[in-house]
mmCIF file with all atom_site columns, C-alpha atoms in Angstrom:
data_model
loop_
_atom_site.group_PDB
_atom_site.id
_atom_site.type_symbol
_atom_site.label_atom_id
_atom_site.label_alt_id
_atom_site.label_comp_id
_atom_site.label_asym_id
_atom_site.label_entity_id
_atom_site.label_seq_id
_atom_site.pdbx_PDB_ins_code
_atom_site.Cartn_x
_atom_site.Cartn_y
_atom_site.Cartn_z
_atom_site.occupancy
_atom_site.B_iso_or_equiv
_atom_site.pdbx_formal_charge
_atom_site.auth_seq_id
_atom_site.auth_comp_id
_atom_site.auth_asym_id
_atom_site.auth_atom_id
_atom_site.pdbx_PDB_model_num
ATOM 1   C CA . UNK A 1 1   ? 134.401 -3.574 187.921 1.00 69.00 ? 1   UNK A CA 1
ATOM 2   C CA . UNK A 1 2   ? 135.035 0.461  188.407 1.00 86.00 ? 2   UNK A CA 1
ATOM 3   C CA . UNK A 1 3   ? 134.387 3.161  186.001 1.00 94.00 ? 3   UNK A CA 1
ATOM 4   C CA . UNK A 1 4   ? 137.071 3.079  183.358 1.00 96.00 ? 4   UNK A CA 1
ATOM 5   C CA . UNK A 1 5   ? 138.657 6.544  182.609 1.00 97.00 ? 5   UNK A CA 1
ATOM 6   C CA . UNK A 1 6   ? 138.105 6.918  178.543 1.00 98.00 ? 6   UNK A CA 1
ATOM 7   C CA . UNK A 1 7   ? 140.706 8.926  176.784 1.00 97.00 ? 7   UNK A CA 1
ATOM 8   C CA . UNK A 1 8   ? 140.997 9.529  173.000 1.00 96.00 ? 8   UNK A CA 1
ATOM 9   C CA . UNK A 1 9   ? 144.215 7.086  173.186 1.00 97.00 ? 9   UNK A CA 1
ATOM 10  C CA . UNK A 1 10  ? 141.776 4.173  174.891 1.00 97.00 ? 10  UNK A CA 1
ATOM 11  C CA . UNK A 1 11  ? 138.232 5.169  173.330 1.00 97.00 ? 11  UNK A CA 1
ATOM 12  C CA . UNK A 1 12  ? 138.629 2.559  170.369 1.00 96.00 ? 12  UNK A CA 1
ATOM 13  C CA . UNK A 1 13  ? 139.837 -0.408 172.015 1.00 96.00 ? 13  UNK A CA 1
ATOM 14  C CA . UNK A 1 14  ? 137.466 0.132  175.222 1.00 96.00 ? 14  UNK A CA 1
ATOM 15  C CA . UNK A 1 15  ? 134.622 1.914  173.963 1.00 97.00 ? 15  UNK A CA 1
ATOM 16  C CA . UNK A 1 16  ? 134.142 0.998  169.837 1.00 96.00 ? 16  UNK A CA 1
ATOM 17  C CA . UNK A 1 17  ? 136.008 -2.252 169.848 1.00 96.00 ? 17  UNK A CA 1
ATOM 18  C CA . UNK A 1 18  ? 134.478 -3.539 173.347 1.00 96.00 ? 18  UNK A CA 1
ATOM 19  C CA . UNK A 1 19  ? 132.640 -6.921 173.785 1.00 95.00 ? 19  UNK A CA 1
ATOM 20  C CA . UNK A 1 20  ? 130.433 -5.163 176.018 1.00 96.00 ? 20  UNK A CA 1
ATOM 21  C CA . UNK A 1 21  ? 127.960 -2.144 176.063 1.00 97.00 ? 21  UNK A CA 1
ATOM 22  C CA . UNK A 1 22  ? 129.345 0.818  177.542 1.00 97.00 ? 22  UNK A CA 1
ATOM 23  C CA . UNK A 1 23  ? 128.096 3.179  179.156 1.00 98.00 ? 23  UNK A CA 1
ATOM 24  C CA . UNK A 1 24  ? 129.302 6.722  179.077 1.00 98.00 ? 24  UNK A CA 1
ATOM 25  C CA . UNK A 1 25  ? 129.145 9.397  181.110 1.00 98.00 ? 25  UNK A CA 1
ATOM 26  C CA . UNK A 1 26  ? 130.290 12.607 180.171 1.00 98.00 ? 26  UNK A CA 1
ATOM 27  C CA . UNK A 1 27  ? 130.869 15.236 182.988 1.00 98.00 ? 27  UNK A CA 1
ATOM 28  C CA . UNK A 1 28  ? 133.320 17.781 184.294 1.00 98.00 ? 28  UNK A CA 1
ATOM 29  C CA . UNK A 1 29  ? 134.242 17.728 187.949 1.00 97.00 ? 29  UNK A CA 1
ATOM 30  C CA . UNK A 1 30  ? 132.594 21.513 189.060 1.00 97.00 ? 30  UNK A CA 1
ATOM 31  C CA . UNK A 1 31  ? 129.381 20.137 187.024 1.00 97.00 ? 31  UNK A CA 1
ATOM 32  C CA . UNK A 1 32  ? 126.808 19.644 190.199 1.00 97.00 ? 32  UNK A CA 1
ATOM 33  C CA . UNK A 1 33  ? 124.378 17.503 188.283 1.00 97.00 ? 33  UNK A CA 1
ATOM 34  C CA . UNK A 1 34  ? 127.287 15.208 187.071 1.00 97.00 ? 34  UNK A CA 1
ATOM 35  C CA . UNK A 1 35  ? 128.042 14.598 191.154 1.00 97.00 ? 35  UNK A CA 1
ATOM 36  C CA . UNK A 1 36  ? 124.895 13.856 191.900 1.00 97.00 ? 36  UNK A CA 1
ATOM 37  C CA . UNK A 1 37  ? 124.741 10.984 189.210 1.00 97.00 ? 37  UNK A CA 1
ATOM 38  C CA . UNK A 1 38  ? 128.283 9.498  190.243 1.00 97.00 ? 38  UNK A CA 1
ATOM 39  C CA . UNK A 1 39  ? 127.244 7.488  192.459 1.00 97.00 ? 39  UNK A CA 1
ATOM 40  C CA . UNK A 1 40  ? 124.807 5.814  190.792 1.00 97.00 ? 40  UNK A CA 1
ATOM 41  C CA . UNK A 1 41  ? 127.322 5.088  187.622 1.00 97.00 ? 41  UNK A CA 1
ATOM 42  C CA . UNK A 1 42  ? 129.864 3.427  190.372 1.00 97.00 ? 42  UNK A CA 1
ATOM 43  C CA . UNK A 1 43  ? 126.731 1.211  191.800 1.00 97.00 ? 43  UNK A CA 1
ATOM 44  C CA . UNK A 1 44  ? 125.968 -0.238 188.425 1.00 97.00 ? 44  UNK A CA 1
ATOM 45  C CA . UNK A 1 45  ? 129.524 -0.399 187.474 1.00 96.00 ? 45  UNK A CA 1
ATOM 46  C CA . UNK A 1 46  ? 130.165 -2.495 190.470 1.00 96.00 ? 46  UNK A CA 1
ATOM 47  C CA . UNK A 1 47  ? 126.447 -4.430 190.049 1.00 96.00 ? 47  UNK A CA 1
ATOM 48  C CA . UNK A 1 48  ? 126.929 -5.332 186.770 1.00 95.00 ? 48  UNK A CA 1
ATOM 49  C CA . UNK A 1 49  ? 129.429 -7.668 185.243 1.00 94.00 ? 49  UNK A CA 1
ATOM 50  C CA . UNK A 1 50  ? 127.653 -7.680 181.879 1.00 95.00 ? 50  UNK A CA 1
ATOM 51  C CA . UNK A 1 51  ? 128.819 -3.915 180.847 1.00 96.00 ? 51  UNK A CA 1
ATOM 52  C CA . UNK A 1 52  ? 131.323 -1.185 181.073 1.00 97.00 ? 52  UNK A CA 1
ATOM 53  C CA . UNK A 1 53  ? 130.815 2.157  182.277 1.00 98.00 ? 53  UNK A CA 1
ATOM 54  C CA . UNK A 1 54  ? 133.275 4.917  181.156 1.00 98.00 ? 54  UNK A CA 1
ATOM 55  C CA . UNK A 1 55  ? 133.929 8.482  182.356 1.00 98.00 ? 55  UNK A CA 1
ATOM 56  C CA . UNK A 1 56  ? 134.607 11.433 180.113 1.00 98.00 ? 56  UNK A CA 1
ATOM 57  C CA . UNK A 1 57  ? 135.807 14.570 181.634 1.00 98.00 ? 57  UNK A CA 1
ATOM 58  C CA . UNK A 1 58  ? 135.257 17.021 178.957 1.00 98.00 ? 58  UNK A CA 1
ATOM 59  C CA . UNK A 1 59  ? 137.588 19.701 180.393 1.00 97.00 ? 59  UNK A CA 1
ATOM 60  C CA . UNK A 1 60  ? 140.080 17.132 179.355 1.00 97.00 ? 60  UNK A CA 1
ATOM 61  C CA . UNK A 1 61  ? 138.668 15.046 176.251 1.00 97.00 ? 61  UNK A CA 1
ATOM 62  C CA . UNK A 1 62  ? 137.284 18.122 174.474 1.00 96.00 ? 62  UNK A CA 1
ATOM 63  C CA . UNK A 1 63  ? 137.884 15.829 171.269 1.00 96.00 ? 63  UNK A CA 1
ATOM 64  C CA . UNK A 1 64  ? 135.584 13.007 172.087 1.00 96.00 ? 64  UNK A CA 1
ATOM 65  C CA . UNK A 1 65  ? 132.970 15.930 173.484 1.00 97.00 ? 65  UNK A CA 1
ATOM 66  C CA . UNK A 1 66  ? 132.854 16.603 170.188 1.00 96.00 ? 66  UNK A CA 1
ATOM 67  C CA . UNK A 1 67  ? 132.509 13.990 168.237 1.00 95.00 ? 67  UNK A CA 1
ATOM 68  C CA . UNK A 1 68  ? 129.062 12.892 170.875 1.00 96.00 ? 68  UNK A CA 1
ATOM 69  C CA . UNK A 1 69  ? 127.793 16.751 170.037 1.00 96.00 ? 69  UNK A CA 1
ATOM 70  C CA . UNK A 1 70  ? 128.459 17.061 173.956 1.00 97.00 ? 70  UNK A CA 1
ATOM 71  C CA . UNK A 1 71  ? 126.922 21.291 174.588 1.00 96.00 ? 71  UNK A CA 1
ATOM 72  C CA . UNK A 1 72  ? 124.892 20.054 178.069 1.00 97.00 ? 72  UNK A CA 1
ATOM 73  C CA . UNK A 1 73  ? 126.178 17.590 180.901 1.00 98.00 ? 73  UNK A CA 1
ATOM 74  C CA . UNK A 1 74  ? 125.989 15.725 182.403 1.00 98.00 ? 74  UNK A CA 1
ATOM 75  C CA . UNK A 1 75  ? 125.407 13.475 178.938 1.00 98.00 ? 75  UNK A CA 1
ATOM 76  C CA . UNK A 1 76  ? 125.118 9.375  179.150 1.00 98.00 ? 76  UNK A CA 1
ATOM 77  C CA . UNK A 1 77  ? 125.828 7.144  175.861 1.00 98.00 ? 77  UNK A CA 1
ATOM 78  C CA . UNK A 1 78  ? 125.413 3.807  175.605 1.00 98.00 ? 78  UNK A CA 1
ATOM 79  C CA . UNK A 1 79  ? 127.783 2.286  172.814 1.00 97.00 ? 79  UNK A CA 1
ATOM 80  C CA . UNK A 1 80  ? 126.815 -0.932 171.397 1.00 97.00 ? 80  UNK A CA 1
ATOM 81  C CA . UNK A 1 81  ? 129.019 -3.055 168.986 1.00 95.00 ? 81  UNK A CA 1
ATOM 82  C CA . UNK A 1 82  ? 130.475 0.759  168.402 1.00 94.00 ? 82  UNK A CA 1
ATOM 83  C CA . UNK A 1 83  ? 127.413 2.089  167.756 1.00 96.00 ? 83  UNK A CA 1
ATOM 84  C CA . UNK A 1 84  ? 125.301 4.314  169.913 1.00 97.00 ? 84  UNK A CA 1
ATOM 85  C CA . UNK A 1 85  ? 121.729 3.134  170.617 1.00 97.00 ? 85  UNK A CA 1
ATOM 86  C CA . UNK A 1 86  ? 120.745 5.417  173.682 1.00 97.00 ? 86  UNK A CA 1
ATOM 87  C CA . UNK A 1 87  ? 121.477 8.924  175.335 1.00 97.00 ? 87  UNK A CA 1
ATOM 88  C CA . UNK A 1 88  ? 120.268 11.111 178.031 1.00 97.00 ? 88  UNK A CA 1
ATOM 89  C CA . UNK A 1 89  ? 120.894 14.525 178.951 1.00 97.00 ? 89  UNK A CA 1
ATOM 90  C CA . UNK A 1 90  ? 120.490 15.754 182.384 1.00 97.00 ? 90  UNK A CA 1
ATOM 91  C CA . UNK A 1 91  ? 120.251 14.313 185.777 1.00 97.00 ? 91  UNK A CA 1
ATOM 92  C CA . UNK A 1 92  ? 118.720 10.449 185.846 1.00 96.00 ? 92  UNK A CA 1
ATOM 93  C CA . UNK A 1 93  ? 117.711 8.287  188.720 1.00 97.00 ? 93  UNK A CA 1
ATOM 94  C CA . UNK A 1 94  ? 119.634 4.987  188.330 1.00 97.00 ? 94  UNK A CA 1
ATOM 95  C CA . UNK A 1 95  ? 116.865 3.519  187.443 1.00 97.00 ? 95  UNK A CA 1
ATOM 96  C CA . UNK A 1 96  ? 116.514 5.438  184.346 1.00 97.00 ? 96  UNK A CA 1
ATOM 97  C CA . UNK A 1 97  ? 119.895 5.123  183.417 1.00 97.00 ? 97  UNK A CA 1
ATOM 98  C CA . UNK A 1 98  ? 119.136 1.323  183.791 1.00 97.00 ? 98  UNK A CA 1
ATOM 99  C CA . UNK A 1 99  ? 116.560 1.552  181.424 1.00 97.00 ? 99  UNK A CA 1
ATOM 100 C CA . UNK A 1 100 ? 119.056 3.187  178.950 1.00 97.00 ? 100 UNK A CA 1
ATOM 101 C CA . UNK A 1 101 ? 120.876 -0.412 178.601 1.00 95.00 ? 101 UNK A CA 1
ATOM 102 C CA . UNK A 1 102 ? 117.443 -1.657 176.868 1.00 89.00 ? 102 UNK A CA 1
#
């Protein structure tokens, strides 16, 4: 599965309502630190079948950038049964945003 583009029209039914973790990643396309961690987001998206990842740009969500207290990217949020139960700010190796899911 590919990265999922979340909106504030699809953030309840794929992020809050989903039957799945998700992970989030909030970034902005001239963010350098947010490239560099792309690809990893696309491997796991693609590796595993067992969550959802989801991009927020927050040029164009500034709404949900506020409601996750978004002032640094890039910023990843795992969402569990609608709740959050990890973050991490800043550049990550894949494996550390691995760990996030546990």
């Amino acid at each position: 599965m590919s990265e999922l583009k979340i909106t504030k029209d699809n953030f309840e039914n794929e992020v809050l309502n989903s039957d799945k973790p998700v992970m989030l990643d909030f970034y902005a396309d001239w963010c350098g630190p947010c490239k560099m961690i792309a690809p990893f987001l696309h491997e796991i998206s693609e590796e595993r079948a067992d969550i959802k990842v989801g991009k927020i740009n927050v040029d164009e969500e500034g709404e949900l950038a506020d409601t996750f207290c978004i002032n640094s990217i890039p910023a990843v949020f795992v969402v569990k049964n609608g709740e959050v139960t990890n973050q991490a700010i800043g550049y990550r190796s894949k494996d550390e945003l691995l760990k996030l899911l546990y």
